[in-house]
Structure formats: C-alpha cells, structure tokens
Short mmCIF file of C-alpha atoms in Angstrom, two decimals:
data_model
loop_
_atom_site.label_atom_id
_atom_site.label_comp_id
_atom_site.label_asym_id
_atom_site.label_seq_id
_atom_site.Cartn_x
_atom_site.Cartn_y
_atom_site.Cartn_z
CA UNK A 1 25.41 48.81 8.96
CA UNK A 2 24.99 51.84 11.15
CA UNK A 3 26.36 55.32 10.27
CA UNK A 4 27.54 54.08 6.88
CA UNK A 5 30.80 52.75 8.32
CA UNK A 6 32.33 49.63 6.91
CA UNK A 7 32.63 46.84 9.44
CA UNK A 8 36.29 45.86 9.52
CA UNK A 9 37.09 43.22 12.12
CA UNK A 10 39.72 43.91 14.71
CA UNK A 11 42.86 41.84 14.28
CA UNK A 12 42.33 38.33 15.59
CA UNK A 13 38.54 38.57 15.81
CA UNK A 14 37.80 36.65 12.62
CA UNK A 15 40.32 34.00 13.54
CA UNK A 16 38.89 33.59 17.01
CA UNK A 17 35.35 33.25 15.59
CA UNK A 18 36.57 30.67 13.07
CA UNK A 19 38.36 28.72 15.74
CA UNK A 20 35.33 28.94 18.02
CA UNK A 21 33.10 27.71 15.18
CA UNK A 22 35.34 24.76 14.48
CA UNK A 23 35.47 23.93 18.16
CA UNK A 24 31.66 23.99 18.26
CA UNK A 25 31.53 21.54 15.34
CA UNK A 26 34.06 19.33 17.06
CA UNK A 27 32.14 19.38 20.34
CA UNK A 28 28.91 18.57 18.54
CA UNK A 29 30.56 15.49 17.17
CA UNK A 30 31.95 14.46 20.54
CA UNK A 31 29.21 15.40 23.02
CA UNK A 32 25.73 13.92 22.48
CA UNK A 33 24.04 16.87 24.23
CA UNK A 34 25.35 19.31 21.59
CA UNK A 35 24.29 17.28 18.50
CA UNK A 36 22.27 18.92 15.77
CA UNK A 37 18.51 18.92 16.39
CA UNK A 38 16.68 15.88 15.00
CA UNK A 39 13.84 16.32 12.51
CA UNK A 40 10.42 17.28 13.73
CA UNK A 41 7.30 18.18 11.69
CA UNK A 42 7.52 21.75 10.38
CA UNK A 43 3.96 22.03 9.13
CA UNK A 44 0.53 20.42 9.56
CA UNK A 45 0.79 16.60 9.78
CA UNK A 46 -1.88 14.95 7.58
CA UNK A 47 -2.94 11.43 8.50
CA UNK A 48 -4.73 9.95 5.49
CA UNK A 49 -7.26 7.25 6.38
CA UNK A 50 -8.08 4.95 3.45
CA UNK A 51 -11.67 4.49 4.78
CA UNK A 52 -14.69 6.47 5.90
CA UNK A 53 -15.20 8.19 9.24
CA UNK A 54 -16.14 6.15 12.30
CA UNK A 55 -14.71 2.73 11.35
CA UNK A 56 -11.82 0.86 12.86
CA UNK A 57 -9.17 2.55 10.67
CA UNK A 58 -10.56 6.02 11.33
CA UNK A 59 -10.51 5.28 15.09
CA UNK A 60 -6.74 4.71 14.82
CA UNK A 61 -6.26 8.06 13.08
CA UNK A 62 -8.35 9.84 15.75
CA UNK A 63 -6.36 8.15 18.57
CA UNK A 64 -3.07 9.15 16.98
CA UNK A 65 -4.32 12.74 16.61
CA UNK A 66 -5.28 12.93 20.28
CA UNK A 67 -1.89 11.53 21.25
CA UNK A 68 -0.05 13.96 19.00
CA UNK A 69 -2.03 16.94 20.14
CA UNK A 70 -1.34 16.11 23.79
CA UNK A 71 2.34 15.21 23.45
CA UNK A 72 3.43 16.40 19.95
CA UNK A 73 6.02 18.71 18.59
CA UNK A 74 3.87 20.78 16.23
CA UNK A 75 5.16 24.29 15.65
CA UNK A 76 2.85 27.23 16.61
CA UNK A 77 -0.29 27.34 14.57
CA UNK A 78 0.17 23.83 13.13
CA UNK A 79 -1.82 20.69 13.99
CA UNK A 80 -2.45 17.05 13.18
CA UNK A 81 -5.21 16.54 10.56
CA UNK A 82 -7.13 13.34 9.94
CA UNK A 83 -8.33 13.20 6.33
CA UNK A 84 -10.67 10.41 5.20
CA UNK A 85 -10.15 9.25 1.61
CA UNK A 86 -12.26 6.08 1.24
CA UNK A 87 -12.85 4.10 -1.92
CA UNK A 88 -11.26 1.86 -4.47
CA UNK A 89 -9.85 -0.56 -1.84
CA UNK A 90 -7.50 2.17 -0.56
CA UNK A 91 -6.20 3.33 -3.95
CA UNK A 92 -7.53 6.92 -3.56
CA UNK A 93 -5.64 7.40 -0.30
CA UNK A 94 -2.50 5.67 -1.58
CA UNK A 95 -2.41 7.70 -4.79
CA UNK A 96 -2.57 10.83 -2.61
CA UNK A 97 0.42 9.60 -0.65
CA UNK A 98 2.36 8.75 -3.84
CA UNK A 99 2.19 12.39 -4.86
CA UNK A 100 4.27 13.43 -1.79
CA UNK A 101 7.54 11.49 -2.02
CA UNK A 102 10.07 12.30 0.68
CA UNK A 103 7.56 14.31 2.77
CA UNK A 104 7.49 13.15 6.38
CA UNK A 105 4.48 15.30 7.20
CA UNK A 106 2.09 12.70 5.60
CA UNK A 107 1.10 9.34 7.08
CA UNK A 108 -1.32 6.59 6.29
CA UNK A 109 -2.24 2.98 7.28
CA UNK A 110 -1.40 -0.51 6.11
CA UNK A 111 -3.24 -3.72 6.96
CA UNK A 112 -3.50 -7.29 5.71
CA UNK A 113 -6.60 -6.11 3.80
CA UNK A 114 -4.47 -4.19 1.32
CA UNK A 115 -2.19 -7.22 0.85
CA UNK A 116 -5.24 -9.29 0.01
CA UNK A 117 -6.65 -6.59 -2.36
CA UNK A 118 -3.32 -6.52 -4.21
CA UNK A 119 -3.17 -10.34 -4.52
CA UNK A 120 -6.70 -10.47 -5.98
CA UNK A 121 -6.10 -7.61 -8.43
CA UNK A 122 -8.43 -5.19 -6.68
CA UNK A 123 -5.57 -2.80 -5.79
CA UNK A 124 -2.49 -1.99 -7.86
CA UNK A 125 -0.48 -0.76 -4.83
CA UNK A 126 1.34 -3.03 -2.36
CA UNK A 127 1.87 -0.61 0.53
CA UNK A 128 4.88 -2.23 2.26
CA UNK A 129 6.79 -2.25 -1.04
CA UNK A 130 5.72 1.14 -2.40
CA UNK A 131 5.77 3.28 0.75
CA UNK A 132 7.95 3.53 3.84
CA UNK A 133 6.81 1.19 6.61
CA UNK A 134 7.13 3.05 9.89
CA UNK A 135 5.91 0.45 12.37
CA UNK A 136 3.23 -2.08 13.20
CA UNK A 137 0.96 -1.00 16.08
CA UNK A 138 -1.57 -3.75 16.72
CA UNK A 139 -3.12 -7.07 15.69
CA UNK A 140 -6.82 -7.23 14.92
CA UNK A 141 -8.76 -10.53 14.95
CA UNK A 142 -11.63 -12.08 12.97
CA UNK A 143 -14.87 -13.45 14.21
CA UNK A 144 -17.37 -15.84 12.61
CA UNK A 145 -21.01 -15.29 13.60
CA UNK A 146 -24.42 -16.92 13.10
CA UNK A 147 -27.91 -15.73 14.01
CA UNK A 148 -28.83 -16.23 17.64
CA UNK A 149 -31.43 -18.85 16.57
CA UNK A 150 -29.17 -20.72 14.16
CA UNK A 151 -29.13 -24.52 14.40
CA UNK A 152 -25.31 -24.25 14.07
CA UNK A 153 -24.34 -24.10 17.75
CA UNK A 154 -20.55 -24.40 17.53
CA UNK A 155 -17.62 -24.97 15.25
CA UNK A 156 -18.16 -28.71 15.28
CA UNK A 157 -21.66 -28.26 13.92
CA UNK A 158 -20.38 -25.82 11.28
CA UNK A 159 -17.58 -28.09 10.03
CA UNK A 160 -19.96 -31.11 9.90
CA UNK A 161 -22.31 -29.14 7.63
CA UNK A 162 -19.61 -27.54 5.45
CA UNK A 163 -17.55 -30.70 4.92
CA UNK A 164 -20.74 -32.25 3.56
CA UNK A 165 -21.70 -29.16 1.52
CA UNK A 166 -19.31 -26.15 1.55
CA UNK A 167 -21.98 -23.99 -0.11
CA UNK A 168 -24.67 -24.70 2.45
CA UNK A 169 -23.60 -21.90 4.76
CA UNK A 170 -23.61 -18.64 2.83
CA UNK A 171 -21.10 -16.20 4.28
CA UNK A 172 -20.98 -12.42 4.12
CA UNK A 173 -17.77 -10.35 4.19
CA UNK A 174 -16.99 -6.67 3.92
CA UNK A 175 -15.87 -5.17 1.64
CA UNK A 176 -14.71 -7.47 -1.14
CA UNK A 177 -14.28 -11.09 -2.16
CA UNK A 178 -10.71 -12.18 -1.40
CA UNK A 179 -10.04 -9.56 1.27
CA UNK A 180 -8.22 -10.36 4.50
CA UNK A 181 -11.49 -11.28 6.27
CA UNK A 182 -12.34 -13.77 3.55
CA UNK A 183 -8.76 -15.12 3.42
CA UNK A 184 -8.37 -15.41 7.17
CA UNK A 185 -11.67 -17.25 7.57
CA UNK A 186 -10.94 -19.52 4.62
CA UNK A 187 -7.64 -20.40 6.25
CA UNK A 188 -9.48 -21.72 9.33
CA UNK A 189 -12.13 -23.53 7.33
CA UNK A 190 -9.45 -25.23 5.23
CA UNK A 191 -7.67 -26.34 8.39
CA UNK A 192 -11.03 -27.76 9.49
CA UNK A 193 -11.31 -29.93 6.35
CA UNK A 194 -13.62 -27.73 4.23
CA UNK A 195 -13.17 -27.44 0.47
CA UNK A 196 -12.69 -23.67 0.38
CA UNK A 197 -12.98 -23.51 -3.45
CA UNK A 198 -16.69 -24.25 -3.05
CA UNK A 199 -17.53 -21.58 -0.47
CA UNK A 200 -20.44 -19.27 -1.24
CA UNK A 201 -19.32 -15.75 -0.22
CA UNK A 202 -21.23 -12.45 -0.69
CA UNK A 203 -19.48 -9.07 -0.44
CA UNK A 204 -21.04 -6.14 1.35
CA UNK A 205 -20.09 -2.47 1.57
CA UNK A 206 -19.65 -2.68 5.32
CA UNK A 207 -19.79 -5.23 8.11
CA UNK A 208 -22.85 -3.50 9.54
CA UNK A 209 -24.69 -4.29 6.27
CA UNK A 210 -23.56 -7.92 6.27
CA UNK A 211 -24.67 -8.37 9.86
CA UNK A 212 -28.09 -6.90 9.11
CA UNK A 213 -28.35 -9.39 6.23
CA UNK A 214 -27.43 -12.20 8.62
CA UNK A 215 -30.03 -11.20 11.18
CA UNK A 216 -32.62 -10.88 8.35
CA UNK A 217 -32.04 -14.48 7.27
CA UNK A 218 -30.29 -13.73 3.99
CA UNK A 219 -26.99 -15.34 5.13
CA UNK A 220 -25.99 -18.16 7.46
CA UNK A 221 -22.60 -16.71 8.46
CA UNK A 222 -20.81 -13.40 8.69
CA UNK A 223 -17.04 -13.04 9.04
CA UNK A 224 -15.94 -9.73 10.49
CA UNK A 225 -13.36 -8.02 12.72
CA UNK A 226 -13.98 -7.74 16.46
CA UNK A 227 -14.99 -4.03 16.61
CA UNK A 228 -17.89 -4.58 14.22
CA UNK A 229 -19.78 -7.29 16.09
CA UNK A 230 -19.85 -6.05 19.69
CA UNK A 231 -23.14 -4.20 19.59
CA UNK A 232 -25.17 -6.95 17.88
CA UNK A 233 -23.56 -9.68 19.99
CA UNK A 234 -24.36 -7.84 23.23
CA UNK A 235 -27.92 -7.25 22.07
CA UNK A 236 -28.34 -11.06 21.66
CA UNK A 237 -29.07 -10.96 17.91
CA UNK A 238 -25.96 -12.84 16.80
CA UNK A 239 -23.78 -15.58 18.31
CA UNK A 240 -20.08 -15.92 17.71
CA UNK A 241 -18.79 -19.39 16.87
CA UNK A 242 -15.03 -18.68 16.91
CA UNK A 243 -12.39 -15.97 16.99
CA UNK A 244 -9.07 -16.10 15.16
CA UNK A 245 -6.81 -15.02 18.04
CA UNK A 246 -4.09 -17.39 19.33
CA UNK A 247 -5.53 -17.21 22.85
CA UNK A 248 -9.07 -16.39 24.06
CA UNK A 249 -9.76 -12.67 24.35
CA UNK A 250 -11.24 -10.94 27.36
CA UNK A 251 -13.95 -8.35 27.79
CA UNK A 252 -16.97 -8.80 25.58
CA UNK A 253 -15.31 -11.84 23.95
CA UNK A 254 -14.39 -13.81 27.08
CA UNK A 255 -16.92 -16.54 26.26
CA UNK A 256 -15.99 -16.93 22.61
CA UNK A 257 -13.67 -19.88 21.88
CA UNK A 258 -10.71 -19.61 19.55
CA UNK A 259 -10.47 -21.84 16.49
CA UNK A 260 -7.76 -23.81 18.27
CA UNK A 261 -9.96 -24.36 21.33
CA UNK A 262 -12.54 -25.80 18.91
CA UNK A 263 -10.05 -28.29 17.50
CA UNK A 264 -8.96 -26.33 14.37
CA UNK A 265 -5.27 -25.69 14.02
CA UNK A 266 -5.50 -22.09 12.81
CA UNK A 267 -5.18 -18.48 13.92
CA UNK A 268 -5.04 -15.26 11.97
CA UNK A 269 -4.51 -11.56 12.66
CA UNK A 270 -4.50 -8.44 10.55
CA UNK A 271 -1.59 -6.27 11.56
CA UNK A 272 -2.33 -2.55 11.45
CA UNK A 273 0.74 -0.45 10.68
CA UNK A 274 1.73 3.15 9.89
CA UNK A 275 3.28 4.09 6.54
CA UNK A 276 4.72 7.27 5.03
CA UNK A 277 5.64 8.32 1.53
CA UNK A 278 8.62 6.66 -0.21
CA UNK A 279 11.95 8.43 0.17
CA UNK A 280 11.56 10.08 3.59
CA UNK A 281 14.82 10.76 5.41
CA UNK A 282 16.35 8.56 8.12
CA UNK A 283 15.59 11.34 10.66
CA UNK A 284 11.95 11.47 9.60
CA UNK A 285 11.66 7.68 9.86
CA UNK A 286 13.30 7.67 13.28
CA UNK A 287 10.96 10.41 14.51
CA UNK A 288 7.76 8.63 13.53
CA UNK A 289 9.02 5.24 14.66
CA UNK A 290 9.68 6.72 18.09
CA UNK A 291 6.29 8.44 18.22
CA UNK A 292 4.54 5.13 17.32
CA UNK A 293 6.40 3.34 20.11
CA UNK A 294 5.19 6.03 22.55
CA UNK A 295 1.64 5.92 21.15
CA UNK A 296 1.07 2.22 22.11
CA UNK A 297 1.82 3.19 25.75
CA UNK A 298 -0.56 6.12 25.75
CA UNK A 299 -3.68 5.81 27.91
CA UNK A 300 -6.19 6.63 25.12
CA UNK A 301 -4.55 4.04 22.83
CA UNK A 302 -4.81 1.36 25.53
CA UNK A 303 -8.50 2.23 26.01
CA UNK A 304 -9.12 1.84 22.26
CA UNK A 305 -7.36 -1.53 22.17
CA UNK A 306 -9.36 -2.71 25.18
CA UNK A 307 -12.63 -1.51 23.74
CA UNK A 308 -12.09 -3.24 20.36
CA UNK A 309 -10.31 -6.25 21.81
CA UNK A 310 -7.40 -5.97 19.51
CA UNK A 311 -3.84 -6.45 20.75
CA UNK A 312 -1.03 -3.93 20.88
CA UNK A 313 1.98 -5.42 19.09
CA UNK A 314 4.59 -2.75 18.33
CA UNK A 315 7.15 -3.66 15.69
CA UNK A 316 9.75 -1.09 14.61
CA UNK A 317 10.50 -0.30 11.00
CA UNK A 318 12.84 -3.17 10.00
CA UNK A 319 10.89 -5.86 11.83
CA UNK A 320 7.56 -4.55 10.49
CA UNK A 321 8.83 -4.48 6.92
CA UNK A 322 10.05 -8.06 7.10
CA UNK A 323 6.83 -9.17 8.74
CA UNK A 324 4.61 -7.72 6.04
CA UNK A 325 6.68 -9.40 3.35
CA UNK A 326 6.34 -12.82 5.10
CA UNK A 327 2.61 -12.30 5.47
CA UNK A 328 2.32 -11.39 1.82
CA UNK A 329 3.92 -14.71 0.83
CA UNK A 330 1.75 -16.67 3.33
CA UNK A 331 -1.53 -15.08 2.15
CA UNK A 332 -0.56 -15.66 -1.43
CA UNK A 333 -1.00 -19.43 -0.92
CA UNK A 334 -4.55 -19.16 0.47
CA UNK A 335 -5.63 -16.66 -2.25
CA UNK A 336 -4.26 -19.01 -4.90
CA UNK A 337 -6.17 -21.94 -3.44
CA UNK A 338 -9.32 -19.86 -3.48
CA UNK A 339 -8.74 -19.39 -7.24
CA UNK A 340 -8.47 -15.60 -6.82
CA UNK A 341 -4.71 -14.92 -7.33
CA UNK A 342 -4.07 -12.24 -9.96
CA UNK A 343 -0.37 -11.40 -9.52
CA UNK A 344 2.78 -13.33 -10.51
CA UNK A 345 5.29 -12.10 -7.95
#
C-alpha cells in the first residue's frame, strides 16, 4: 500500500461491495449471459493416435487438429498436438491415457477393432468402459477383394466355393486374427451359409501388405476397410466383391454391390469415436462433445469422409456409450462362434 498508510474503508464501502458481490452472484444465477465461463483447454491438447502415421486413424487426428487450429480455443502459445503411439493393439496409447485421469486436455480414439481385440484377449483394455466416451463421429465399412484375374467373379461364386470348402479361399486381414475386419467379414460369410469355424485367415501388419500378398497370388481374398483399397482398385489390380454398408456407396465404390444386394442378409460398420481419460468433469465432457458435433460439419472433415467413403454419424456421449456396449455384446457372439472368445463378461 502506498505511503505506508493503512487502508481503512470508508463507512458503508465494505457493505456496498459485499452487497454488490452478492447481487452479481444472484444475477449470474438468473441471467444466462452472466454465467461463469465454461471449461476450455488451458494447455496443449494432445490427441493420441493408437496407430502409425498416415493410416485411417491418423487421418482423423490430423483432420481434428486442422479443425481445432482454425476454430479452437487454445490459449496463446498453446496448440493441438497429434502424437502417434502404435503397437500392442492400442495398449501403448491407452496406457498413456490411463496415466492422466481427469485431464480433459488428452484425447484418443475408439473403434470396433479395440472391442474385437479385447474379446480375443489381444488387449486388456475395453475403451468404452475404461475411458470417457465423448462421441461417435463416423462409420467405416469393410470390403472383400479378389485379384482382378480371379475366377471368383461375384459373391455368388464365392459362397458356392466356400460352402463346399470354407478353407479353399485363403483370406488376409490386418492386423490380427479376430479383429473387427475378421469379425465383420465372418458375420457376412456366416449369413451366406459358410462354416466360419473352418475359415483360413492370415494376419498381416497392414492392409497394404495383405493386398500385395493378394496380388502376388499368396491369398485368394483380402478383407479391408474402404480407405485401404482405393489405389489398387483404381489401378485395376484388385476387384471388390462386396462392401458391408447398408446401402451402396458412391464415388470410387459406386459399382461395388453391398452384401444385401448380393443376397446376403448382413451389414457391418466400425464406428470411430473420440475418448478422453476417466474422471473428466462434466464441463470438459460438454466442451469436447460440442467440438465433435461441430467437427462433422467442417469442410475438411466432409472432404475426408468423401475421400474415404465412410459416413458421418455423430452420436453424443450418452448415445455413443450405449451404442458401444450393444456392439460389444453383438460382436461377442461372432467371436465366440469363431472359437476366439477369451473373456467371460
């Protein structure tokens, strides 16, 4: 205090300030425009991708970064970081997230692939139960491909061959036996009358490797997601027999029939969602849920969806959480029939 004088309030000043403060509190409760500021990130946001750079999951992280950088609320000097932590079916990334309970500045991804990995014992984390589900953003579909010169011309030819001998058409998947690509394709083959317990399935480190093996004659079939087959399909080296979407897709896939169009009562999608550490606050959840809703309307996101021929399908927190639990129970049945189930509940 200046000049060493004690600061003694004039009579009535303290009371007026107190009354004014209480009035401000009362107004904040009554008038929405004077409410306390909602939570926003107060440091760098780190988006942890459980896969390597360049793949479908990484593309989502990069699209979210671009959206956040253009429209975000980062304080001065802070940014949105995309960190790739591939390996161990997602466990490395998820363990990183586990170490940050209650911190809304960290995000990651959930897909049906991690549900399948948990069911088969390849992952000891079930993301929708062990983290906070923020939202679902999109559905991604599966394709089934043969070499361009394959004698299998359509789904009818495939089912004829595989009903007779399920092991006659060796199938490649990435990245593990029992993953969502394996499970989703097995679901369709089962609906088509194939004994899925007798399938011959080979795992590859990536879909690009499995497709190279297909073109080289080491496999008869490759199951993969839509982004991974576009280049080889357009070059004429592979031919797609079916796609797992409920309706036929457009763009590069406009001539590819769905399983249902081919007489098989099956469809399958892998829902890609955003998760955060366990224990984040209601304000943090509401912030990221709102940002995800805005993201799916952003121009760059729409371009990504169109390029990969996935489908935007925004589900807010509560709906997304219930959806992942239903899908867990549904996939459990197929994994059990494949003889790969490793969990009790």
